[in-house]
Amino acid sequence: MELRHIRYFLAVAEEMNFTRAAEKLCIAQPPLSRQIKDLEEELGVALFIRKPHALQLTEEGQLFRQYAARVVDLVNKSAEDVKEMHSGLQGTIYLASVEGHAPTLFSRWIVGFQKQHPHVTYNLWNGNSDEVVNRLTKGLCELAIIMEPHNAEGINALPVYSEPWIAMIPSSCPLAQEPGDTVDFQQVIQYDLIIPSRESRLQEISGWLSSPEKNLKVRCRIAHMLNAYELTRQNVGITIYPASANIGTDASVCIKRLVNPQMTASYVLIWNKNHSLSHAAEEFLKYVQTIY
């Protein structure tokens, strides 16, 4: 049994699909299937139950997965430790985040951490909260920032930032002409709305209604705040979004903080309880925890 057999097995066990695992490993699917078959023959047991359109781990496969993960973690850690004895902490930390204030948080942390560990590199991916959680659970990143609420299982979460909700209002709208830097949510809902695409956000915003008989007039649901700003600028509707969505100073868009109710949006740093962090990611997490 070679280390590559173990890595191949873990990739298939993670994806539960030979084609996707082969793509992740950058190899062809037939050789991957052959390697897994060779591993099963060497162990004398079936590791997977193969169905026409699905894979499932056998009991032996579930047990082997636990040991295989430990072996790979130990190999990775031993390599990191040997290198660090010579030149200090190094390696690549795989990060993911939502838009808004999250990139600012990561950039600040990286600057501070880089002063202590100059040989560490970073790979940063951006998407919406659901995409980021999916990436984390699949092991494609180690640490991530999302916005609450989230209901993913097996996730540790550390609160790191909060900001108010705002309304981005077309300047032609009567609400934009009113004095002050706040706007009543109960007035905003009289107009067509642009809101985040996550279902949990729709439920959250609907919960702010003063009466259950009222309904939101949702014109558009969007995943990225740049779309929200442009749609507002073109007078499609009023956007309800966390404050960091204020990405421009166009005179055709008026930004006001939402009140009645006055709500906040929270960011959390998350990591997977079921996946071991690399040494570099582990030290990065400790660094962030000392800040909070």
Short mmCIF file of C-alpha atoms in Angstrom, two decimals, residues 1-291:
data_model
loop_
_atom_site.label_atom_id
_atom_site.label_comp_id
_atom_site.label_asym_id
_atom_site.label_seq_id
_atom_site.Cartn_x
_atom_site.Cartn_y
_atom_site.Cartn_z
CA MET A 1 0.00 0.00 0.00
CA GLU A 2 1.37 3.38 -1.01
CA LEU A 3 0.49 6.86 0.22
CA ARG A 4 -1.11 7.71 -3.13
CA HIS A 5 -3.60 4.85 -2.64
CA ILE A 6 -4.66 6.42 0.65
CA ARG A 7 -4.97 9.88 -0.88
CA TYR A 8 -6.99 8.48 -3.78
CA PHE A 9 -9.30 6.64 -1.39
CA LEU A 10 -9.90 9.79 0.69
CA ALA A 11 -10.72 11.83 -2.43
CA VAL A 12 -13.33 9.27 -3.53
CA ALA A 13 -14.73 9.02 0.01
CA GLU A 14 -15.01 12.82 0.13
CA GLU A 15 -16.71 13.21 -3.25
CA MET A 16 -18.61 9.89 -3.28
CA ASN A 17 -18.14 9.98 -7.03
CA PHE A 18 -15.23 8.62 -9.07
CA THR A 19 -15.50 11.24 -11.81
CA ARG A 20 -15.46 14.22 -9.44
CA ALA A 21 -12.66 12.67 -7.38
CA ALA A 22 -10.59 12.13 -10.53
CA GLU A 23 -11.09 15.77 -11.51
CA LYS A 24 -10.04 16.87 -8.02
CA LEU A 25 -6.91 14.70 -8.23
CA CYS A 26 -6.21 15.77 -11.85
CA ILE A 27 -6.09 12.18 -13.10
CA ALA A 28 -8.27 10.11 -15.43
CA GLN A 29 -11.21 8.23 -13.92
CA PRO A 30 -10.33 4.66 -15.12
CA PRO A 31 -6.88 4.63 -13.44
CA LEU A 32 -8.44 5.96 -10.24
CA SER A 33 -11.02 3.18 -10.22
CA ARG A 34 -8.23 0.64 -10.79
CA GLN A 35 -6.17 2.03 -7.89
CA ILE A 36 -9.15 1.78 -5.52
CA LYS A 37 -9.82 -1.77 -6.71
CA ASP A 38 -6.16 -2.67 -6.07
CA LEU A 39 -6.43 -1.21 -2.57
CA GLU A 40 -9.55 -3.26 -1.84
CA GLU A 41 -7.86 -6.42 -3.09
CA GLU A 42 -4.84 -5.76 -0.87
CA LEU A 43 -7.06 -5.22 2.18
CA GLY A 44 -9.30 -8.14 1.28
CA VAL A 45 -12.50 -6.13 1.77
CA ALA A 46 -14.81 -3.90 -0.23
CA LEU A 47 -14.46 -0.26 0.80
CA PHE A 48 -17.37 1.02 -1.29
CA ILE A 49 -20.82 -0.21 -2.20
CA ARG A 50 -21.12 0.61 -5.88
CA LYS A 51 -24.59 1.51 -7.16
CA PRO A 52 -25.58 2.65 -10.68
CA HIS A 53 -25.60 6.33 -9.77
CA ALA A 54 -24.16 6.46 -6.26
CA LEU A 55 -21.35 5.28 -3.98
CA GLN A 56 -21.58 4.36 -0.33
CA LEU A 57 -18.86 3.47 2.18
CA THR A 58 -19.02 0.01 3.68
CA GLU A 59 -18.45 -0.39 7.43
CA GLU A 60 -14.86 -1.38 6.62
CA GLY A 61 -14.59 1.68 4.41
CA GLN A 62 -15.79 3.98 7.19
CA LEU A 63 -13.18 2.55 9.57
CA PHE A 64 -10.41 2.75 6.97
CA ARG A 65 -11.35 6.38 6.27
CA GLN A 66 -10.64 7.31 9.90
CA TYR A 67 -7.20 5.71 9.81
CA ALA A 68 -6.44 7.06 6.32
CA ALA A 69 -7.21 10.62 7.42
CA ARG A 70 -4.85 10.24 10.38
CA VAL A 71 -2.09 8.88 8.15
CA VAL A 72 -2.36 11.77 5.68
CA ASP A 73 -2.52 14.33 8.50
CA LEU A 74 0.59 12.81 10.09
CA VAL A 75 2.49 12.81 6.79
CA ASN A 76 1.55 16.43 6.09
CA LYS A 77 2.41 17.56 9.60
CA SER A 78 5.75 15.75 9.62
CA ALA A 79 6.72 17.42 6.33
CA GLU A 80 5.67 20.82 7.65
CA ASP A 81 7.57 20.35 10.93
CA VAL A 82 10.78 19.35 9.18
CA LYS A 83 10.61 22.37 6.87
CA GLU A 84 9.78 24.68 9.77
CA MET A 85 12.84 23.54 11.70
CA HIS A 86 14.89 24.98 8.88
CA SER A 87 13.05 28.14 7.86
CA GLY A 88 10.07 28.72 10.15
CA LEU A 89 6.32 28.30 9.60
CA GLN A 90 5.38 27.88 5.96
CA GLY A 91 2.72 26.37 3.73
CA THR A 92 -0.40 27.65 2.01
CA ILE A 93 -3.57 28.52 3.93
CA TYR A 94 -6.77 28.00 1.93
CA LEU A 95 -9.37 30.64 2.78
CA ALA A 96 -12.84 31.51 1.53
CA SER A 97 -15.14 34.42 2.26
CA VAL A 98 -18.32 36.22 1.37
CA GLU A 99 -18.37 39.77 0.04
CA GLY A 100 -18.93 42.77 2.25
CA HIS A 101 -16.55 43.32 5.15
CA ALA A 102 -15.05 39.81 5.07
CA PRO A 103 -12.22 40.60 2.60
CA THR A 104 -11.22 43.53 4.82
CA LEU A 105 -11.04 41.23 7.86
CA PHE A 106 -8.94 38.63 6.08
CA SER A 107 -6.57 41.26 4.68
CA ARG A 108 -6.00 42.75 8.15
CA TRP A 109 -5.37 39.34 9.69
CA ILE A 110 -3.00 38.34 6.90
CA VAL A 111 -0.99 41.53 7.32
CA GLY A 112 -0.57 40.90 11.06
CA PHE A 113 0.13 37.18 10.68
CA GLN A 114 2.58 37.79 7.84
CA LYS A 115 4.76 39.89 10.14
CA GLN A 116 5.20 36.85 12.39
CA HIS A 117 5.35 34.20 9.65
CA PRO A 118 6.67 35.71 6.38
CA HIS A 119 6.99 32.37 4.53
CA VAL A 120 3.28 31.48 4.65
CA THR A 121 1.25 31.95 1.44
CA TYR A 122 -2.52 32.28 0.98
CA ASN A 123 -5.19 31.11 -1.45
CA LEU A 124 -8.40 33.15 -1.12
CA TRP A 125 -11.76 32.31 -2.78
CA ASN A 126 -14.96 34.39 -2.73
CA GLY A 127 -18.62 33.42 -3.02
CA ASN A 128 -21.92 33.69 -1.17
CA SER A 129 -22.39 32.10 2.27
CA ASP A 130 -23.93 28.87 0.99
CA GLU A 131 -21.14 28.40 -1.56
CA VAL A 132 -18.48 29.10 1.07
CA VAL A 133 -19.96 26.59 3.56
CA ASN A 134 -20.15 23.97 0.80
CA ARG A 135 -16.50 24.60 -0.05
CA LEU A 136 -15.51 24.24 3.60
CA THR A 137 -17.41 21.00 4.17
CA LYS A 138 -15.79 19.51 1.04
CA GLY A 139 -12.32 20.31 2.35
CA LEU A 140 -11.54 22.83 -0.41
CA CYS A 141 -10.71 25.51 2.16
CA GLU A 142 -9.66 25.43 5.80
CA LEU A 143 -10.99 28.69 7.24
CA ALA A 144 -13.80 30.88 5.96
CA ILE A 145 -15.89 33.93 6.79
CA ILE A 146 -19.64 33.85 6.22
CA MET A 147 -22.61 35.87 7.39
CA GLU A 148 -25.10 34.46 9.85
CA PRO A 149 -27.50 32.78 10.01
CA HIS A 150 -26.14 29.36 9.03
CA ASN A 151 -27.34 25.89 9.88
CA ALA A 152 -24.42 23.78 8.67
CA GLU A 153 -23.58 20.84 10.91
CA GLY A 154 -20.07 20.11 12.12
CA ILE A 155 -18.97 23.74 11.90
CA ASN A 156 -17.15 25.78 14.55
CA ALA A 157 -17.95 29.50 14.43
CA LEU A 158 -16.21 32.53 15.94
CA PRO A 159 -18.04 35.91 15.79
CA VAL A 160 -15.70 38.50 14.28
CA TYR A 161 -17.72 41.51 13.10
CA SER A 162 -21.19 43.05 12.92
CA GLU A 163 -22.64 45.94 10.91
CA PRO A 164 -26.04 47.61 10.48
CA TRP A 165 -28.46 46.95 7.62
CA ILE A 166 -28.93 49.73 5.10
CA ALA A 167 -31.30 50.70 2.32
CA MET A 168 -29.84 51.70 -1.04
CA ILE A 169 -32.48 53.99 -2.51
CA PRO A 170 -32.72 55.40 -6.05
CA SER A 171 -32.33 59.17 -5.80
CA SER A 172 -35.64 59.62 -7.66
CA CYS A 173 -37.53 57.83 -4.85
CA PRO A 174 -39.36 60.12 -2.35
CA LEU A 175 -37.60 58.35 0.57
CA ALA A 176 -34.25 59.61 -0.75
CA GLN A 177 -35.48 63.19 -0.49
CA GLU A 178 -36.33 62.98 3.20
CA PRO A 179 -33.79 64.50 5.65
CA GLY A 180 -31.50 62.39 7.84
CA ASP A 181 -29.32 59.34 7.34
CA THR A 182 -31.92 56.78 8.48
CA VAL A 183 -35.07 55.38 6.90
CA ASP A 184 -37.97 53.49 8.47
CA PHE A 185 -38.16 49.87 7.30
CA GLN A 186 -41.96 50.00 7.43
CA GLN A 187 -41.83 52.79 4.81
CA VAL A 188 -39.29 50.97 2.65
CA ILE A 189 -41.51 47.90 2.25
CA GLN A 190 -44.07 49.99 0.35
CA TYR A 191 -41.67 49.87 -2.61
CA ASP A 192 -40.24 47.13 -4.83
CA LEU A 193 -37.32 45.50 -3.04
CA ILE A 194 -33.98 43.94 -3.98
CA ILE A 195 -32.76 41.53 -1.30
CA PRO A 196 -30.06 38.85 -0.83
CA SER A 197 -30.81 35.51 -2.52
CA ARG A 198 -30.33 33.28 0.56
CA GLU A 199 -33.63 31.85 1.77
CA SER A 200 -32.61 32.53 5.37
CA ARG A 201 -32.28 36.24 4.51
CA LEU A 202 -35.81 36.37 3.11
CA GLN A 203 -37.11 34.78 6.31
CA GLU A 204 -35.08 37.21 8.43
CA ILE A 205 -36.29 40.30 6.59
CA SER A 206 -39.88 39.05 6.59
CA GLY A 207 -39.59 38.76 10.37
CA TRP A 208 -39.09 42.53 10.62
CA LEU A 209 -42.59 43.23 9.36
CA SER A 210 -44.76 44.99 11.94
CA SER A 211 -47.80 42.92 10.98
CA PRO A 212 -48.10 39.34 9.66
CA GLU A 213 -50.70 40.61 7.16
CA LYS A 214 -48.07 42.65 5.34
CA ASN A 215 -46.01 41.21 2.49
CA LEU A 216 -42.68 42.11 0.98
CA LYS A 217 -42.75 43.22 -2.66
CA VAL A 218 -39.56 41.47 -3.72
CA ARG A 219 -38.63 42.48 -7.26
CA CYS A 220 -35.23 40.82 -7.39
CA ARG A 221 -33.04 38.50 -5.29
CA ILE A 222 -29.30 38.69 -5.83
CA ALA A 223 -26.19 36.84 -4.64
CA HIS A 224 -23.60 39.61 -5.11
CA MET A 225 -23.80 43.17 -3.86
CA LEU A 226 -22.36 44.73 -7.04
CA ASN A 227 -25.53 43.58 -8.82
CA ALA A 228 -27.61 45.10 -6.05
CA TYR A 229 -25.93 48.49 -6.39
CA GLU A 230 -26.33 48.55 -10.17
CA LEU A 231 -29.99 47.50 -10.02
CA THR A 232 -30.65 50.28 -7.51
CA ARG A 233 -28.82 52.77 -9.72
CA GLN A 234 -31.10 51.80 -12.61
CA ASN A 235 -34.19 52.39 -10.41
CA VAL A 236 -35.30 48.73 -10.32
CA GLY A 237 -36.07 48.97 -6.61
CA ILE A 238 -34.74 49.66 -3.12
CA THR A 239 -31.99 47.31 -1.97
CA ILE A 240 -31.92 45.99 1.59
CA TYR A 241 -28.40 44.79 2.40
CA PRO A 242 -25.73 44.88 5.13
CA ALA A 243 -23.85 48.18 5.32
CA SER A 244 -20.69 47.11 3.49
CA ALA A 245 -22.79 46.90 0.31
CA ASN A 246 -22.22 50.67 0.07
CA ILE A 247 -19.55 50.35 -2.61
CA GLY A 248 -20.08 53.56 -4.57
CA THR A 249 -20.73 57.28 -4.38
CA ASP A 250 -22.99 57.58 -7.40
CA ALA A 251 -25.39 60.53 -7.04
CA SER A 252 -28.20 58.33 -8.36
CA VAL A 253 -28.09 56.15 -5.22
CA CYS A 254 -28.89 57.34 -1.69
CA ILE A 255 -27.69 55.25 1.27
CA LYS A 256 -29.64 55.30 4.54
CA ARG A 257 -29.39 53.12 7.66
CA LEU A 258 -32.50 51.03 8.34
CA VAL A 259 -34.43 51.61 11.56
CA ASN A 260 -37.69 50.27 13.00
CA PRO A 261 -36.29 47.77 13.47
CA GLN A 262 -32.60 48.60 13.64
CA MET A 263 -30.90 45.28 12.91
CA THR A 264 -27.30 44.14 12.54
CA ALA A 265 -25.67 41.57 10.27
CA SER A 266 -22.99 39.36 11.83
CA TYR A 267 -19.88 37.80 10.30
CA VAL A 268 -18.36 34.60 11.71
CA LEU A 269 -15.07 32.83 11.05
CA ILE A 270 -15.80 29.12 10.54
CA TRP A 271 -13.81 25.89 10.31
CA ASN A 272 -14.78 22.24 9.97
CA LYS A 273 -14.89 20.15 13.15
CA ASN A 274 -14.30 16.99 11.15
CA HIS A 275 -11.22 18.11 9.19
CA SER A 276 -7.80 18.70 10.71
CA LEU A 277 -6.25 22.06 9.93
CA SER A 278 -2.77 22.32 8.48
CA HIS A 279 -0.19 23.66 10.92
CA ALA A 280 -0.17 27.04 9.16
CA ALA A 281 -3.99 27.29 9.26
CA GLU A 282 -3.99 26.19 12.90
CA GLU A 283 -1.55 28.96 13.83
CA PHE A 284 -3.54 31.47 11.77
CA LEU A 285 -6.70 30.52 13.68
CA LYS A 286 -4.89 30.92 17.00
CA TYR A 287 -3.72 34.37 15.87
CA VAL A 288 -7.28 35.45 15.03
CA GLN A 289 -8.60 34.02 18.32
CA THR A 290 -6.15 36.20 20.27
CA ILE A 291 -7.73 39.26 18.61
#
